[in-house]
């Protein structure tokens, strides 16, 4: 994601907090979180369609009320009252540049969707779905290229993704993935999905362990590894498993900046060096 300066960071924290409070206080918090997230993505698309609007809605030379009025004119009666309130508040705040306002709305949308997943006890499922989708896209270069083809419209890229996802993931994962394909925050959509998966893990108080193995772990092995890592790091760990036959045997585990290289290939390499 783009680096935000102080004014934008403060504005983002404010609207995120507002959205979180509105969702938490609602009698239908899961429904509101999911719909608010989807609507905020739509609002960003509306703003981005017109360059003068992109600039005007975050123009610090205009008064906060003028910017809120413009935002209201763009989306009133198109979104929920709670979504409108978040957008009005965002428009009334000072951002370091116009792009930060749009990025702020995207980040708030993602947080709202992950909050809805957490409230519905489906956040671990969303985390796993986003990670697996990221791996699937990266494993098929043609698909990754098609989903990242900027010559195709956002709707065309979303339609391609929908064919891949139909009936296979939760509604929240589908909304997040669709936005990542249409407007990735981090280069390619697969990278963005991986970041979202890690954000989901963070939301439920977990660290992510990137585990490379020559063949897939079975459920018992995965659970044993999870318990072992919990003992080492003192925190619940989500396992993001990557298959790489080149390591021959064993596992390579990366948690943050720490790496445990227990691969057979690494042991053979060490043996070769010792014989030289």
Short mmCIF file of C-alpha atoms in Angstrom, two decimals:
data_model
loop_
_atom_site.label_atom_id
_atom_site.label_comp_id
_atom_site.label_asym_id
_atom_site.label_seq_id
_atom_site.Cartn_x
_atom_site.Cartn_y
_atom_site.Cartn_z
CA UNK A 1 0.00 0.00 0.00
CA UNK A 2 1.07 3.60 -0.50
CA UNK A 3 2.83 5.26 2.44
CA UNK A 4 0.63 7.88 4.09
CA UNK A 5 1.95 11.04 5.77
CA UNK A 6 0.75 12.24 9.14
CA UNK A 7 -2.42 14.06 8.03
CA UNK A 8 -3.62 11.08 6.02
CA UNK A 9 -2.73 8.59 8.75
CA UNK A 10 -4.77 10.59 11.25
CA UNK A 11 -7.70 10.85 8.85
CA UNK A 12 -7.59 7.12 8.14
CA UNK A 13 -7.53 6.24 11.83
CA UNK A 14 -10.54 8.50 12.38
CA UNK A 15 -12.77 7.03 9.68
CA UNK A 16 -11.74 3.47 10.51
CA UNK A 17 -12.72 4.07 14.13
CA UNK A 18 -16.03 5.60 13.06
CA UNK A 19 -16.85 2.68 10.76
CA UNK A 20 -15.90 0.15 13.44
CA UNK A 21 -18.12 1.87 16.01
CA UNK A 22 -21.09 2.08 13.63
CA UNK A 23 -20.80 -1.62 12.83
CA UNK A 24 -20.38 -2.66 16.45
CA UNK A 25 -23.38 -0.61 17.59
CA UNK A 26 -25.71 -1.96 14.89
CA UNK A 27 -28.29 -4.62 15.71
CA UNK A 28 -27.28 -6.25 12.41
CA UNK A 29 -23.56 -5.74 12.69
CA UNK A 30 -22.51 -8.55 10.33
CA UNK A 31 -24.87 -7.42 7.60
CA UNK A 32 -23.84 -3.78 8.04
CA UNK A 33 -20.12 -4.57 7.98
CA UNK A 34 -20.44 -6.61 4.82
CA UNK A 35 -22.63 -4.09 3.02
CA UNK A 36 -20.62 -1.08 4.16
CA UNK A 37 -17.43 -2.68 2.89
CA UNK A 38 -18.94 -3.43 -0.50
CA UNK A 39 -20.46 0.06 -0.75
CA UNK A 40 -17.21 1.82 0.14
CA UNK A 41 -15.53 -0.01 -2.73
CA UNK A 42 -18.30 1.25 -5.02
CA UNK A 43 -17.89 4.81 -3.74
CA UNK A 44 -14.19 4.72 -4.66
CA UNK A 45 -15.09 3.60 -8.17
CA UNK A 46 -17.60 6.47 -8.49
CA UNK A 47 -14.98 9.02 -7.40
CA UNK A 48 -12.29 7.62 -9.69
CA UNK A 49 -14.44 7.80 -12.82
CA UNK A 50 -14.07 11.58 -13.04
CA UNK A 51 -10.74 13.40 -12.58
CA UNK A 52 -12.21 16.76 -11.43
CA UNK A 53 -14.26 14.89 -8.82
CA UNK A 54 -11.19 12.97 -7.63
CA UNK A 55 -9.44 16.27 -6.95
CA UNK A 56 -12.40 18.28 -5.64
CA UNK A 57 -13.57 15.78 -3.04
CA UNK A 58 -10.20 16.06 -1.24
CA UNK A 59 -9.34 19.67 -2.15
CA UNK A 60 -8.00 21.28 1.04
CA UNK A 61 -8.61 24.76 -0.42
CA UNK A 62 -12.36 24.06 -0.13
CA UNK A 63 -14.05 24.07 3.26
CA UNK A 64 -14.81 20.74 4.96
CA UNK A 65 -18.53 21.42 4.53
CA UNK A 66 -18.10 22.02 0.80
CA UNK A 67 -16.30 18.70 0.44
CA UNK A 68 -18.93 16.88 2.51
CA UNK A 69 -21.67 18.42 0.37
CA UNK A 70 -19.95 17.24 -2.80
CA UNK A 71 -19.59 13.71 -1.41
CA UNK A 72 -23.24 13.70 -0.43
CA UNK A 73 -24.31 14.74 -3.91
CA UNK A 74 -22.31 11.86 -5.40
CA UNK A 75 -23.65 8.99 -3.31
CA UNK A 76 -26.77 10.01 -1.38
CA UNK A 77 -29.57 7.42 -1.82
CA UNK A 78 -27.02 5.00 -3.34
CA UNK A 79 -25.59 3.70 -0.07
CA UNK A 80 -26.66 2.98 3.50
CA UNK A 81 -26.87 5.96 5.89
CA UNK A 82 -23.92 4.55 7.84
CA UNK A 83 -21.78 4.32 4.70
CA UNK A 84 -22.79 7.87 3.75
CA UNK A 85 -21.74 9.10 7.19
CA UNK A 86 -18.29 7.50 6.89
CA UNK A 87 -17.81 9.01 3.42
CA UNK A 88 -18.99 12.46 4.53
CA UNK A 89 -16.59 12.33 7.46
CA UNK A 90 -13.75 11.25 5.16
CA UNK A 91 -14.44 14.11 2.75
CA UNK A 92 -14.46 16.63 5.59
CA UNK A 93 -11.01 15.61 6.82
CA UNK A 94 -7.67 16.84 5.50
CA UNK A 95 -5.65 14.27 3.50
CA UNK A 96 -2.07 14.71 2.32
CA UNK A 97 -3.20 14.18 -1.29
CA UNK A 98 -6.43 13.20 -3.10
CA UNK A 99 -5.26 9.62 -3.71
CA UNK A 100 -4.96 9.07 0.04
CA UNK A 101 -8.67 9.73 0.50
CA UNK A 102 -9.50 6.96 -1.96
CA UNK A 103 -6.92 4.59 -0.47
CA UNK A 104 -8.32 5.40 2.97
CA UNK A 105 -11.82 4.42 1.89
CA UNK A 106 -10.47 1.16 0.43
CA UNK A 107 -8.62 0.32 3.64
CA UNK A 108 -11.70 1.15 5.70
CA UNK A 109 -13.82 -1.06 3.43
CA UNK A 110 -11.45 -3.97 3.93
CA UNK A 111 -11.44 -3.48 7.68
CA UNK A 112 -15.26 -3.38 7.72
CA UNK A 113 -15.46 -6.66 5.81
CA UNK A 114 -12.92 -8.35 8.09
CA UNK A 115 -14.81 -7.04 11.11
CA UNK A 116 -18.00 -8.60 9.71
CA UNK A 117 -16.14 -11.88 9.27
CA UNK A 118 -14.86 -11.73 12.83
CA UNK A 119 -18.35 -11.00 14.20
CA UNK A 120 -19.73 -13.98 12.28
CA UNK A 121 -16.87 -16.24 13.48
CA UNK A 122 -15.76 -16.80 9.88
CA UNK A 123 -12.48 -14.86 9.93
CA UNK A 124 -10.25 -17.99 9.96
CA UNK A 125 -12.20 -19.27 6.94
CA UNK A 126 -11.77 -15.95 5.12
CA UNK A 127 -8.05 -15.95 5.90
CA UNK A 128 -7.62 -19.46 4.47
CA UNK A 129 -9.75 -18.74 1.40
CA UNK A 130 -7.79 -15.61 0.51
CA UNK A 131 -4.48 -17.38 0.97
CA UNK A 132 -5.51 -20.37 -1.15
CA UNK A 133 -6.82 -18.07 -3.87
CA UNK A 134 -3.52 -16.19 -3.87
CA UNK A 135 -1.61 -19.46 -4.28
CA UNK A 136 -3.95 -20.67 -7.04
CA UNK A 137 -3.45 -17.47 -9.05
CA UNK A 138 0.33 -17.53 -8.60
CA UNK A 139 0.45 -21.19 -9.69
CA UNK A 140 -1.18 -20.33 -13.04
CA UNK A 141 0.78 -17.58 -14.84
CA UNK A 142 -1.81 -17.26 -17.60
CA UNK A 143 -4.56 -16.62 -15.05
CA UNK A 144 -2.39 -14.17 -13.13
CA UNK A 145 -1.61 -12.29 -16.33
CA UNK A 146 -5.29 -12.17 -17.35
CA UNK A 147 -6.41 -10.91 -13.93
CA UNK A 148 -3.71 -8.24 -14.02
CA UNK A 149 -4.30 -7.13 -17.61
CA UNK A 150 -5.00 -3.39 -17.38
CA UNK A 151 -6.20 -3.39 -21.00
CA UNK A 152 -9.24 -5.31 -19.77
CA UNK A 153 -11.85 -3.38 -17.83
CA UNK A 154 -12.32 -3.91 -14.10
CA UNK A 155 -15.68 -5.54 -14.85
CA UNK A 156 -14.03 -7.99 -17.25
CA UNK A 157 -11.39 -8.95 -14.67
CA UNK A 158 -14.07 -9.36 -12.01
CA UNK A 159 -16.12 -11.56 -14.34
CA UNK A 160 -13.11 -13.81 -14.91
CA UNK A 161 -12.55 -14.09 -11.17
CA UNK A 162 -16.23 -14.84 -10.57
CA UNK A 163 -15.97 -17.88 -12.86
CA UNK A 164 -13.10 -19.15 -10.72
CA UNK A 165 -14.80 -18.46 -7.38
CA UNK A 166 -18.41 -19.43 -8.09
CA UNK A 167 -19.74 -21.34 -5.09
CA UNK A 168 -16.25 -21.97 -3.66
CA UNK A 169 -15.72 -19.16 -1.15
CA UNK A 170 -17.69 -17.10 1.35
CA UNK A 171 -19.43 -13.87 0.31
CA UNK A 172 -16.92 -11.75 2.26
CA UNK A 173 -13.94 -13.43 0.58
CA UNK A 174 -15.54 -12.93 -2.82
CA UNK A 175 -16.10 -9.20 -2.21
CA UNK A 176 -12.51 -8.72 -1.02
CA UNK A 177 -11.08 -10.75 -3.91
CA UNK A 178 -13.20 -8.95 -6.49
CA UNK A 179 -11.94 -5.57 -5.31
CA UNK A 180 -8.33 -6.78 -5.22
CA UNK A 181 -8.60 -7.82 -8.86
CA UNK A 182 -10.33 -4.61 -9.94
CA UNK A 183 -8.07 -2.24 -7.98
CA UNK A 184 -5.11 -3.98 -6.32
CA UNK A 185 -3.40 -2.01 -3.58
CA UNK A 186 -0.15 -3.95 -3.95
CA UNK A 187 1.00 -4.61 -7.52
CA UNK A 188 -0.58 -7.88 -8.65
CA UNK A 189 -3.88 -9.16 -7.31
CA UNK A 190 -2.30 -12.34 -5.91
CA UNK A 191 0.09 -10.27 -3.77
CA UNK A 192 -2.81 -8.15 -2.56
CA UNK A 193 -4.79 -11.26 -1.60
CA UNK A 194 -1.83 -12.60 0.34
CA UNK A 195 -1.60 -9.32 2.27
CA UNK A 196 -5.34 -9.45 2.99
CA UNK A 197 -4.98 -12.99 4.28
CA UNK A 198 -2.22 -11.87 6.64
CA UNK A 199 -4.35 -8.94 7.78
CA UNK A 200 -7.14 -11.40 8.58
CA UNK A 201 -4.73 -13.49 10.65
CA UNK A 202 -3.61 -10.37 12.51
CA UNK A 203 -7.22 -9.45 13.27
CA UNK A 204 -7.68 -12.72 15.19
CA UNK A 205 -4.39 -12.38 17.02
CA UNK A 206 -2.36 -14.84 14.97
CA UNK A 207 1.05 -14.75 13.35
CA UNK A 208 1.56 -16.27 9.93
CA UNK A 209 4.06 -19.07 9.37
CA UNK A 210 5.07 -19.55 5.74
CA UNK A 211 5.78 -23.27 5.57
CA UNK A 212 7.47 -24.75 2.49
CA UNK A 213 7.27 -28.54 2.10
CA UNK A 214 8.03 -30.99 -0.73
CA UNK A 215 4.57 -32.56 -0.38
CA UNK A 216 1.38 -31.43 1.32
CA UNK A 217 1.17 -31.86 5.09
CA UNK A 218 -1.71 -33.97 6.38
CA UNK A 219 -4.07 -32.65 9.07
CA UNK A 220 -2.18 -34.34 11.91
CA UNK A 221 1.17 -32.95 10.74
CA UNK A 222 -0.29 -29.47 10.30
CA UNK A 223 -1.80 -29.51 13.80
CA UNK A 224 1.45 -30.82 15.35
CA UNK A 225 3.42 -28.07 13.61
CA UNK A 226 0.92 -25.44 14.73
CA UNK A 227 1.30 -26.57 18.37
CA UNK A 228 5.09 -26.59 18.07
CA UNK A 229 5.15 -23.06 16.69
CA UNK A 230 2.73 -21.90 19.38
CA UNK A 231 5.18 -23.21 21.95
CA UNK A 232 8.05 -21.34 20.31
CA UNK A 233 6.33 -18.00 19.70
CA UNK A 234 3.73 -18.01 22.48
CA UNK A 235 0.93 -17.04 20.09
CA UNK A 236 -1.50 -18.82 17.81
CA UNK A 237 -0.05 -19.36 14.35
CA UNK A 238 -1.73 -19.67 10.95
CA UNK A 239 0.10 -21.97 8.58
CA UNK A 240 0.42 -20.81 4.98
CA UNK A 241 1.68 -23.89 3.19
CA UNK A 242 3.60 -23.79 -0.09
CA UNK A 243 4.57 -26.96 -1.97
CA UNK A 244 8.10 -27.00 -3.45
CA UNK A 245 9.50 -30.42 -4.44
CA UNK A 246 12.97 -28.86 -4.85
CA UNK A 247 13.57 -28.92 -1.10
CA UNK A 248 13.44 -32.77 -1.32
CA UNK A 249 12.31 -33.35 2.27
CA UNK A 250 11.75 -31.65 5.62
CA UNK A 251 10.32 -28.13 5.90
CA UNK A 252 11.34 -24.49 5.71
CA UNK A 253 9.46 -22.27 8.15
CA UNK A 254 9.42 -18.47 8.03
CA UNK A 255 7.70 -16.43 10.74
CA UNK A 256 8.31 -12.73 10.34
CA UNK A 257 12.05 -12.29 9.79
CA UNK A 258 12.93 -15.62 11.41
CA UNK A 259 13.66 -18.68 9.26
CA UNK A 260 13.96 -22.30 10.34
CA UNK A 261 15.52 -24.25 7.45
CA UNK A 262 14.99 -27.94 8.09
CA UNK A 263 14.94 -28.97 4.46
CA UNK A 264 16.81 -32.01 3.21
CA UNK A 265 18.28 -29.91 0.40
CA UNK A 266 19.77 -27.53 2.97
CA UNK A 267 21.24 -30.41 4.98
CA UNK A 268 22.79 -31.93 1.86
CA UNK A 269 24.23 -28.56 0.90
CA UNK A 270 25.77 -28.20 4.37
CA UNK A 271 27.22 -31.69 4.06
CA UNK A 272 28.73 -30.86 0.66
CA UNK A 273 30.33 -27.69 2.04
CA UNK A 274 31.82 -29.61 4.96
CA UNK A 275 33.49 -32.03 2.55
CA UNK A 276 35.14 -29.34 0.45
#
